[in-house]
mmCIF file of C-alpha atoms in Angstrom:
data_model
loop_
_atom_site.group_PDB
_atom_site.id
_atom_site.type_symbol
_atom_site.label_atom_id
_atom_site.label_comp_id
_atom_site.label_asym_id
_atom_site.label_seq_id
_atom_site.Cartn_x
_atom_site.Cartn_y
_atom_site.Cartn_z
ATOM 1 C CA UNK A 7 115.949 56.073 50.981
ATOM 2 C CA UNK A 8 115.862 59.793 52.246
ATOM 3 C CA UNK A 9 115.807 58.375 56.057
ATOM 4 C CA UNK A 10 118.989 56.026 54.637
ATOM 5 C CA UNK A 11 120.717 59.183 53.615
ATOM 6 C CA UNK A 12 120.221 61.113 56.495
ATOM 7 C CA UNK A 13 121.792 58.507 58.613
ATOM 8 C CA UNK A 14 124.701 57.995 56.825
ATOM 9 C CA UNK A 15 125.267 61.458 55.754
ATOM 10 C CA UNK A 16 124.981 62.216 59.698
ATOM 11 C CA UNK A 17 127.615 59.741 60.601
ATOM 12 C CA UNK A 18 130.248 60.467 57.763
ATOM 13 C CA UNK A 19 129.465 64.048 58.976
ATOM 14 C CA UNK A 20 130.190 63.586 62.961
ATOM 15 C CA UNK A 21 132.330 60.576 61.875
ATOM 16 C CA UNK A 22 134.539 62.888 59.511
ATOM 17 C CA UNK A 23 134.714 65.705 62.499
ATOM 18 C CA UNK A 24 136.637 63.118 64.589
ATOM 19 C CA UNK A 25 138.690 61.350 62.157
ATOM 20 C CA UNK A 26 140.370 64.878 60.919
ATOM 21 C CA UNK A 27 141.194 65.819 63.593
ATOM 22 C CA UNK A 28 144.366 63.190 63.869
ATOM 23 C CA UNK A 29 144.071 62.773 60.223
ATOM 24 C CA UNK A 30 144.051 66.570 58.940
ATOM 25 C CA UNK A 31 143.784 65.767 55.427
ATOM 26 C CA UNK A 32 140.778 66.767 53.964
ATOM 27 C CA UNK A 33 142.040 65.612 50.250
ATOM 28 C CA UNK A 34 143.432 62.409 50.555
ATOM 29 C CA UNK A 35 140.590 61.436 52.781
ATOM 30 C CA UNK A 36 138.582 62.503 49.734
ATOM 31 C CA UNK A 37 140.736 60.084 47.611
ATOM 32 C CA UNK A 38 140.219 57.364 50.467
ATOM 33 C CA UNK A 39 136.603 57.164 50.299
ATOM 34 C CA UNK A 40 136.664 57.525 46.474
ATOM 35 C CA UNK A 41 139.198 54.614 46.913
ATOM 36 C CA UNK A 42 136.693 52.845 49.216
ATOM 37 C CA UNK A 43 134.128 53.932 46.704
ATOM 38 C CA UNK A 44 136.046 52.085 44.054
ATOM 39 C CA UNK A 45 136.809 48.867 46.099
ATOM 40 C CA UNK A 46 132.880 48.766 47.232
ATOM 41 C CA UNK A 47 131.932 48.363 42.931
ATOM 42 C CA UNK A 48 134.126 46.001 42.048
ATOM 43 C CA UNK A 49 133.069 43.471 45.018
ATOM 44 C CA UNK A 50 128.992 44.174 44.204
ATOM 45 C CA UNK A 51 130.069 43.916 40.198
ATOM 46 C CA UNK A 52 131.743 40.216 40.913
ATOM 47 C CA UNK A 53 128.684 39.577 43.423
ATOM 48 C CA UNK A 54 126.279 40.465 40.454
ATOM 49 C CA UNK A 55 124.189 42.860 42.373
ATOM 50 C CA UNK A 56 124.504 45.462 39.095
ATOM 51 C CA UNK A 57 125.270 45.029 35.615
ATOM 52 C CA UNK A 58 127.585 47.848 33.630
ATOM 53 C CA UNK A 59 125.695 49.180 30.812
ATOM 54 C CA UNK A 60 127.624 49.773 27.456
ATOM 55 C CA UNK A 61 128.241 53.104 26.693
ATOM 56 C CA UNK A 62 129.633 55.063 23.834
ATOM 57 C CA UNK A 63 132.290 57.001 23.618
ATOM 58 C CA UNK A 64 130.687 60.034 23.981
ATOM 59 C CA UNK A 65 128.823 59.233 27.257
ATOM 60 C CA UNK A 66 132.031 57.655 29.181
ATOM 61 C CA UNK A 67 133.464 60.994 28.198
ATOM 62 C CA UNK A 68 130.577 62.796 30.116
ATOM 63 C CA UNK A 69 130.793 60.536 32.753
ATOM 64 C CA UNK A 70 134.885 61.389 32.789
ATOM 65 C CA UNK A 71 133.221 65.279 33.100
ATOM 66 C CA UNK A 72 131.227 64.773 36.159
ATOM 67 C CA UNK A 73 133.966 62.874 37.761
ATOM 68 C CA UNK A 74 135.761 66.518 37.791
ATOM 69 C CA UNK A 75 133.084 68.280 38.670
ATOM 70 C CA UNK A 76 132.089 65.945 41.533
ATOM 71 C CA UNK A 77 136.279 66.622 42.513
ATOM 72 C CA UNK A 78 135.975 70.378 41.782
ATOM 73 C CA UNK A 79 132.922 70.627 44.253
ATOM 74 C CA UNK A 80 134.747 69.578 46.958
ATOM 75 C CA UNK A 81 137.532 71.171 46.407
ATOM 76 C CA UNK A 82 136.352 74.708 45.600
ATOM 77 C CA UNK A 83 134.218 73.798 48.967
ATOM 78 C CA UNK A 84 137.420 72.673 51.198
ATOM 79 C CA UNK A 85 139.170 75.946 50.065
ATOM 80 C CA UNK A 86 136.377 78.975 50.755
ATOM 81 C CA UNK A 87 136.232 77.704 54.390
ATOM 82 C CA UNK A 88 139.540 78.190 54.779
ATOM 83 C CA UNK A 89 138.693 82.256 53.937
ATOM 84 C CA UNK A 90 134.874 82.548 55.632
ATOM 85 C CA UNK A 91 133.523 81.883 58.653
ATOM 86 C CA UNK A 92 131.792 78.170 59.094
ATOM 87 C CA UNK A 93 128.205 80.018 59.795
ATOM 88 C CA UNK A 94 128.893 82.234 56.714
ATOM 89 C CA UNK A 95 129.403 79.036 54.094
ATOM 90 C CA UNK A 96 126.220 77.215 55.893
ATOM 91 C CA UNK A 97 124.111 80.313 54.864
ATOM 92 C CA UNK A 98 125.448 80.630 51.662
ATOM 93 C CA UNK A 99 125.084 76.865 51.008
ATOM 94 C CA UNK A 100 121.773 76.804 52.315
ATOM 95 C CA UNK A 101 120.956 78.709 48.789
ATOM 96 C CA UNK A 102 121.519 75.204 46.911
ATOM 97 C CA UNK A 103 117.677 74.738 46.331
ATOM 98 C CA UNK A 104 117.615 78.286 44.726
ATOM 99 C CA UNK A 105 120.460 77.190 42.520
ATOM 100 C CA UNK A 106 118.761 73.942 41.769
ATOM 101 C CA UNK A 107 115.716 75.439 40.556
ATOM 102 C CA UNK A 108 117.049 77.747 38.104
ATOM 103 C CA UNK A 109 119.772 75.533 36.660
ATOM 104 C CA UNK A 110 117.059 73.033 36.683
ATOM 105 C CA UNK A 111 114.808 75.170 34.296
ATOM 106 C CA UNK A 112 117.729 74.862 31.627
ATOM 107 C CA UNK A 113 118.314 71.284 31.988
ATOM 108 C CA UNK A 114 115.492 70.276 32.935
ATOM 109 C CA UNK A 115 113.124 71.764 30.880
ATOM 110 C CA UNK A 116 111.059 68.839 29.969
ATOM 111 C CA UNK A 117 110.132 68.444 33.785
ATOM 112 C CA UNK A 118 108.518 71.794 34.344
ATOM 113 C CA UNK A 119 109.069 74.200 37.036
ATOM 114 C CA UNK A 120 108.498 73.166 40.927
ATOM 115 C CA UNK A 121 104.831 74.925 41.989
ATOM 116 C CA UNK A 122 104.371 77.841 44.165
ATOM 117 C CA UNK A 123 103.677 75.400 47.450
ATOM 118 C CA UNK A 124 106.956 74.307 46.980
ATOM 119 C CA UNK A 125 108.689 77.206 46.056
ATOM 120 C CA UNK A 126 106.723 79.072 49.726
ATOM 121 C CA UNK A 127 108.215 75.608 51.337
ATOM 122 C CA UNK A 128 111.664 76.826 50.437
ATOM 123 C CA UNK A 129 111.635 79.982 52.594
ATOM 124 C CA UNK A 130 111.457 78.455 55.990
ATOM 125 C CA UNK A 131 114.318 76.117 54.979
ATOM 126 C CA UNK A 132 116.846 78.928 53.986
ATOM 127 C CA UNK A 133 116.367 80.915 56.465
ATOM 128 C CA UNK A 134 116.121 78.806 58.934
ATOM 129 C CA UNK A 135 119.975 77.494 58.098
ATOM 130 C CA UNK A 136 120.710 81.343 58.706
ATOM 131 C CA UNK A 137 119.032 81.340 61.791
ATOM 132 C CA UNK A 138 120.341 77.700 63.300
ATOM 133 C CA UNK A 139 124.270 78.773 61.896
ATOM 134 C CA UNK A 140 124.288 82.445 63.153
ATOM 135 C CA UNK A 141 127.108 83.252 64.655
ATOM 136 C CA UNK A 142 130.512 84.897 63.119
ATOM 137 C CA UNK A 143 129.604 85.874 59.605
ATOM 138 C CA UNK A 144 133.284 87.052 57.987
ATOM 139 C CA UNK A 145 134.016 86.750 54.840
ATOM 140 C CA UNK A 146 136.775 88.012 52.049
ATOM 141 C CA UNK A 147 135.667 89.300 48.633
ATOM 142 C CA UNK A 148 137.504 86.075 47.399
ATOM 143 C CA UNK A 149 136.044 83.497 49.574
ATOM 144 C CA UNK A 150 131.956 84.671 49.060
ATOM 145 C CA UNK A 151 133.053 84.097 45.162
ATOM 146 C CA UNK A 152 133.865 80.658 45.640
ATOM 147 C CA UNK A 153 131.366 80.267 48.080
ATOM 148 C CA UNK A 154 128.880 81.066 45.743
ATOM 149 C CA UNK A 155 130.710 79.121 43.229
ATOM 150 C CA UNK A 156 130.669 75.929 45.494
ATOM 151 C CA UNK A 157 127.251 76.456 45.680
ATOM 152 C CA UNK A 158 126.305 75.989 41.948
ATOM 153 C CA UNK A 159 128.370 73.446 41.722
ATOM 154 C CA UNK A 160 126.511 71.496 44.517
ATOM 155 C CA UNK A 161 123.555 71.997 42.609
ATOM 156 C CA UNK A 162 125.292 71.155 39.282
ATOM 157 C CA UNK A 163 126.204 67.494 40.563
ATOM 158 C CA UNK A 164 122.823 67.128 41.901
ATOM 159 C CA UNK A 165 121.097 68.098 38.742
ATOM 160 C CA UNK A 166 123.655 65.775 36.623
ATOM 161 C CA UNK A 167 123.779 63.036 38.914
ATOM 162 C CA UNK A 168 120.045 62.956 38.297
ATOM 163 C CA UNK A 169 120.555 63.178 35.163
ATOM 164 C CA UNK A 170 122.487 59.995 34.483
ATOM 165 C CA UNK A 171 120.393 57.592 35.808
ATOM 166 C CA UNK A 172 116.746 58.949 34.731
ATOM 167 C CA UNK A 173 115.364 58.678 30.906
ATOM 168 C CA UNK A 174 115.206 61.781 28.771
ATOM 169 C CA UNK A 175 111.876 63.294 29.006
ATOM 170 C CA UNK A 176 109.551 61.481 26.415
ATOM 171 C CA UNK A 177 108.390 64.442 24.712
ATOM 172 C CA UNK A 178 112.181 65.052 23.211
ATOM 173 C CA UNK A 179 112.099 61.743 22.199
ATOM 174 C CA UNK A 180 108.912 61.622 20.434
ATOM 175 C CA UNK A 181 108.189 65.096 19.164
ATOM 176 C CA UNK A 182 112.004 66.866 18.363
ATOM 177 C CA UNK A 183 113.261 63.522 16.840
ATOM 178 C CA UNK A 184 113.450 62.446 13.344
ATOM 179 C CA UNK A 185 112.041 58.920 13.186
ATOM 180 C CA UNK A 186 114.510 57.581 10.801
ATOM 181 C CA UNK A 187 117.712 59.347 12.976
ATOM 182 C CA UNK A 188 118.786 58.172 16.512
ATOM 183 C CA UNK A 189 120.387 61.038 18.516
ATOM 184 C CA UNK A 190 122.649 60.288 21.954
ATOM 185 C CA UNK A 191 119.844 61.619 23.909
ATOM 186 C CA UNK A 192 117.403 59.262 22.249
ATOM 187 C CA UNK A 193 118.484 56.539 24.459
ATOM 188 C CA UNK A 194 117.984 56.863 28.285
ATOM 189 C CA UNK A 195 120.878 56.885 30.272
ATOM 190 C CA UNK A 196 119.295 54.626 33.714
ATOM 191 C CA UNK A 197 122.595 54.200 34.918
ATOM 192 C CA UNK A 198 122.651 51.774 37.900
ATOM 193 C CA UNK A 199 123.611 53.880 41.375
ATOM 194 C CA UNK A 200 126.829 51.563 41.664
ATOM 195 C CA UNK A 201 127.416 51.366 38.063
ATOM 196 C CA UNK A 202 127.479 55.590 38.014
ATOM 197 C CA UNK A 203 129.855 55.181 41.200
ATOM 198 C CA UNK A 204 132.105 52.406 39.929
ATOM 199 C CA UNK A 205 132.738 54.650 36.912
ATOM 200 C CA UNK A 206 133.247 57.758 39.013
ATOM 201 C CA UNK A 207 135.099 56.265 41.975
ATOM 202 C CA UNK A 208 138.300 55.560 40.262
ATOM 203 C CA UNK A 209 138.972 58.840 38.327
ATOM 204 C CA UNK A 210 137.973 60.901 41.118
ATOM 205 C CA UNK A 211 140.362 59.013 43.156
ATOM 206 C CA UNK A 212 143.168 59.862 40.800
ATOM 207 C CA UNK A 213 142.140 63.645 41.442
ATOM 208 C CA UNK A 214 142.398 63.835 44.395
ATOM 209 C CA UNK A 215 145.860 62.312 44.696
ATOM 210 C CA UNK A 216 146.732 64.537 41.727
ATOM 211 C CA UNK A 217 145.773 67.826 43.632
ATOM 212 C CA UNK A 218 146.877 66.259 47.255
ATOM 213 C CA UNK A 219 150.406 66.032 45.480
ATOM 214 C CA UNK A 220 150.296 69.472 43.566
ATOM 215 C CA UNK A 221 149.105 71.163 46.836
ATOM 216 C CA UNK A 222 151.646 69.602 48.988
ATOM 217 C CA UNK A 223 149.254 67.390 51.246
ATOM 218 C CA UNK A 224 150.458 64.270 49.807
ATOM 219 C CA UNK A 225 154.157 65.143 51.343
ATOM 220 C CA UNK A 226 152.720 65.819 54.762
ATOM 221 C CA UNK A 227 150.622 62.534 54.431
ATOM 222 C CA UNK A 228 154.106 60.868 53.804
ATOM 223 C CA UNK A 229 155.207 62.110 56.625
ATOM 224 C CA UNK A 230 152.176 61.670 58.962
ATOM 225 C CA UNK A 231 152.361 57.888 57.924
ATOM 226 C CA UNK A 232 155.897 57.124 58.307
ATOM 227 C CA UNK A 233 155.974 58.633 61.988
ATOM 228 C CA UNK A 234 152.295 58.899 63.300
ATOM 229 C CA UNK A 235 150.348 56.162 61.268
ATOM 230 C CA UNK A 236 148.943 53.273 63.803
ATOM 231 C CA UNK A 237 146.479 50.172 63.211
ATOM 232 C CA UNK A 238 143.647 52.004 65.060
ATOM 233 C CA UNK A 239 143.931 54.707 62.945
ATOM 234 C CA UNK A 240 144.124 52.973 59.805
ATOM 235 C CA UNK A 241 141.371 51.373 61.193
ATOM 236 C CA UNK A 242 138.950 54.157 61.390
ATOM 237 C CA UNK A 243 139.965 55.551 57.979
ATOM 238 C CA UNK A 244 139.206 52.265 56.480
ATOM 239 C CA UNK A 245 135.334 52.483 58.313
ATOM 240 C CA UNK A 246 135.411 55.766 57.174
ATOM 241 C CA UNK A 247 135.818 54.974 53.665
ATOM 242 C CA UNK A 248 133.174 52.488 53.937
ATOM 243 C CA UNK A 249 130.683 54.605 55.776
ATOM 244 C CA UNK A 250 131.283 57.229 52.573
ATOM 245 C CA UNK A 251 130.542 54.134 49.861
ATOM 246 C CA UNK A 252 127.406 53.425 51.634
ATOM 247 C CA UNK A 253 126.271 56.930 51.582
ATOM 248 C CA UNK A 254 127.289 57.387 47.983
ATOM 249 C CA UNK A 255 124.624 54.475 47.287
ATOM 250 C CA UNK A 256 122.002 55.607 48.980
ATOM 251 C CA UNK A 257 122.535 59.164 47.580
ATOM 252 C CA UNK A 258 122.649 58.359 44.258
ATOM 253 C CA UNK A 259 119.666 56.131 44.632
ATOM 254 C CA UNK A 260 117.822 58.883 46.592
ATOM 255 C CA UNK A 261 118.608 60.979 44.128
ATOM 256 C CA UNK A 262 117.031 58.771 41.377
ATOM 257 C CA UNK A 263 113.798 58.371 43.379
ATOM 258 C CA UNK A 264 113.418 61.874 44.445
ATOM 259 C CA UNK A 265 114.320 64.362 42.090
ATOM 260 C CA UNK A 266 117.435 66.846 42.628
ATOM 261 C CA UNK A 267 115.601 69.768 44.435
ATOM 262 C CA UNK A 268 114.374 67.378 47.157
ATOM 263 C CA UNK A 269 117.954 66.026 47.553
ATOM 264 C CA UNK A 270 119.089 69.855 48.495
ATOM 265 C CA UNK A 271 116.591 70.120 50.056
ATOM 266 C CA UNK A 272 117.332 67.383 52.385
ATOM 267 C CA UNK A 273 121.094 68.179 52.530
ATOM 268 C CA UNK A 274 119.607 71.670 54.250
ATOM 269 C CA UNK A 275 117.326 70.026 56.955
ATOM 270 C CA UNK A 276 120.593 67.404 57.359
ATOM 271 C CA UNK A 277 122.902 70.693 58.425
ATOM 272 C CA UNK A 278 120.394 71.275 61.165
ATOM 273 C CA UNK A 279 120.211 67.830 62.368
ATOM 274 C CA UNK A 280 123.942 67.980 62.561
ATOM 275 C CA UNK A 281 123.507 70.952 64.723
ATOM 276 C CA UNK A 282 121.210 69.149 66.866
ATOM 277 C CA UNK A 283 122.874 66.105 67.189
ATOM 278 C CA UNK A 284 126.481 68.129 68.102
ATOM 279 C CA UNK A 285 124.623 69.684 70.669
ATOM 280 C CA UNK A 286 123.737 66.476 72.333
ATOM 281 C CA UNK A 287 127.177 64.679 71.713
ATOM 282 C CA UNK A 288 129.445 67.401 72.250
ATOM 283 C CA UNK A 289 127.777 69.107 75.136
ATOM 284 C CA UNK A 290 127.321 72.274 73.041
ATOM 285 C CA UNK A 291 125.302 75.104 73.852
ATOM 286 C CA UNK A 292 122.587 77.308 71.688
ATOM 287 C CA UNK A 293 120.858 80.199 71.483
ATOM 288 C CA UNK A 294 117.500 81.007 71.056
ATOM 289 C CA UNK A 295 117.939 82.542 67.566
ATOM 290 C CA UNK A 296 119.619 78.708 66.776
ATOM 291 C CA UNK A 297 117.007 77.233 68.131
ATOM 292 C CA UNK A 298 114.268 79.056 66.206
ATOM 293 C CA UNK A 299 116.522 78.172 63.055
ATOM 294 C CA UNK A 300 116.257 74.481 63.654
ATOM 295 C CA UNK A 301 112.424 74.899 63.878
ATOM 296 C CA UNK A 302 112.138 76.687 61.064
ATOM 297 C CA UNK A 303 114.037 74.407 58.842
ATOM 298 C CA UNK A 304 112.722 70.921 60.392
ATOM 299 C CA UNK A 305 108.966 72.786 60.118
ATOM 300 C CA UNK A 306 109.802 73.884 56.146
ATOM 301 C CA UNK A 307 111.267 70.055 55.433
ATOM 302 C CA UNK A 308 108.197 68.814 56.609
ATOM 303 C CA UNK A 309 106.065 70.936 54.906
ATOM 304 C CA UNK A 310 108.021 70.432 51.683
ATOM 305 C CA UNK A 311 108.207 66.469 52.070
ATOM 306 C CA UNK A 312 104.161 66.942 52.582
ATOM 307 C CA UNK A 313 104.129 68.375 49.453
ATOM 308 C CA UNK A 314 106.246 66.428 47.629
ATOM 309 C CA UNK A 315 104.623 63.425 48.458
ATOM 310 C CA UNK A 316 101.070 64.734 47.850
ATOM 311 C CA UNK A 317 102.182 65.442 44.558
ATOM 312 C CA UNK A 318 103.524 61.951 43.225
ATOM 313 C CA UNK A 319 100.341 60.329 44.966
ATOM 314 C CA UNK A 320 97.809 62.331 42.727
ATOM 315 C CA UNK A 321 100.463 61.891 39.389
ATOM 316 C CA UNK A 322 100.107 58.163 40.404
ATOM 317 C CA UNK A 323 96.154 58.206 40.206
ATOM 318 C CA UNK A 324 96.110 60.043 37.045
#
């Protein structure tokens, strides 16, 4: 599932590059692949490949919650680049494992803290991104707030997305819980990847299209369509869309099977595989301080997925 979501992530990525640049919409291509996202549900629903779980009212209003935040994300994202450099938001977004781990000890805290091989694994990751994005580090006061910001909330969405489809810890259930008294959290939530997306795809659609309209994109859009619009461009932002609904699966999915810190984990050792495969498609040059950045954070994934896998296989024998 992890080499799934590095090949999709690294198309939409490269894929996304192209496509805004005749379609410079960040937004409403946001509310396209949510749209796709949305489309790709309801087909696999009628096909029976999932099957919605009931929820209460409480929990589709959580779900309703992390439909915002997953909007918020990308929006708080979209707008800091517009006031740092590229280079400077990698580096700062490289920090999304640091993020994970603390927020992580207050949701998580059933799960226990990551161990020190991990933690050492984590250092040749981050600064590797450093390294492999150096360049033009500006920034405004402004823009490193929200850059930070974007940055928790990355690791918020991974934490919660994990979140809704794994079971509560079983020592909440059985040790802080009256036996007579069922509490919401008694209950796991196990959401299905595509039943957590077909109940997320629709209302972040909507917000998109809301802020699209309130920030005036959804004029120039109108505009763009009625005079620039063609079939082969329709075309590719149709692929697009479907490109971003597979890699919504096989995120969430990942996500379920490894755990959130490996996820940003992986979305660091992805921004460095982007790097390398620009370089190779777009004739791009690098330096040697990029190139020892790429090393560094391809040798610390490795070293972390070593890890990572070496601890599951002994849980598994005990």
């Amino acid at each position: 599932w992890l080499a799934l979501y590095f090949a999709f992530n690294l198309g939409l990525t490269l894929y996304n590059k192209g496509v805004l640049v005749k379609f410079p919409f960040p937004y409403t291509l946001t509310a396209v692949h949510a749209l796709c996202g949305s489309i790709g549900c309801w087909i696999a629903l009628e096909l029976g490949y999932f099957k919605p779980q009931p929820l209460t009212r409480a929990e589709a209003i959580t779900l309703g919650a992390f439909s915002v935040l997953y909007t918020v994300n990308i929006a708080v994202s979209n707008i800091s680049l517009q006031l740092v450099t590229v280079p400077f938001h990698q580096v700062v977004r490289a920090a999304t494992p640091l993020f994970t781990i603390a927020l992580a000890a207050t949701l998580l805290p059933g799960r226990g803290p990551p161990s020190r091989a991990k933690l050492l694994s984590l250092l040749p990751v981050v600064a590797g991104v450093g390294f492999a994005t150096y360049g033009d580090y500006y920034f405004t006061a402004w823009g490193l707030f929200l850059t930070l910001l974007g940055t928790f909330l990355a690791a918020c969405k991974t934490i919660v997305t994990n979140l809704l489809q794994s079971p509560p810890p079983q020592n909440l259930t059985q040790h802080t819980m009256p036996s007579t008294a069922k509490r919401p959290h008694e209950r796991s939530w196990s959401l299905h990847p595509l039943d957590l997306l077909l109940r997320m795809s629709p209302l972040a659609f909507i917000q998109c299209v809301v802020y699209a309209y309130f920030s005036g994109e959804l004029e120039r859009v109108r505009a763009f369509g009625a005079t620039e619009m063609t079939r082969g461009r329709a075309t590719a932002l149709m692929f697009n869309g479907l490109i971003a609904f597979g890699l919504n699966v096989v995120s969430f999915t990942a996500n379920k099977r490894t755990g959130p810190l490996t996820m940003t984990v992986a979305a660091n050792v992805k921004q460095v595989l982007t790097i390398v495969l620009a370089v190779m498609i777009f004739d791009l040059t690098i330096t040697p301080t990029n190139l020892v950045g790429i090393c560094l954070t391809l040798t610390g994934g490795a070293w972390y997925g070593a890890i990572e896998f070496g601890e599951k296989r002994r849980k598994s024998r005990t």
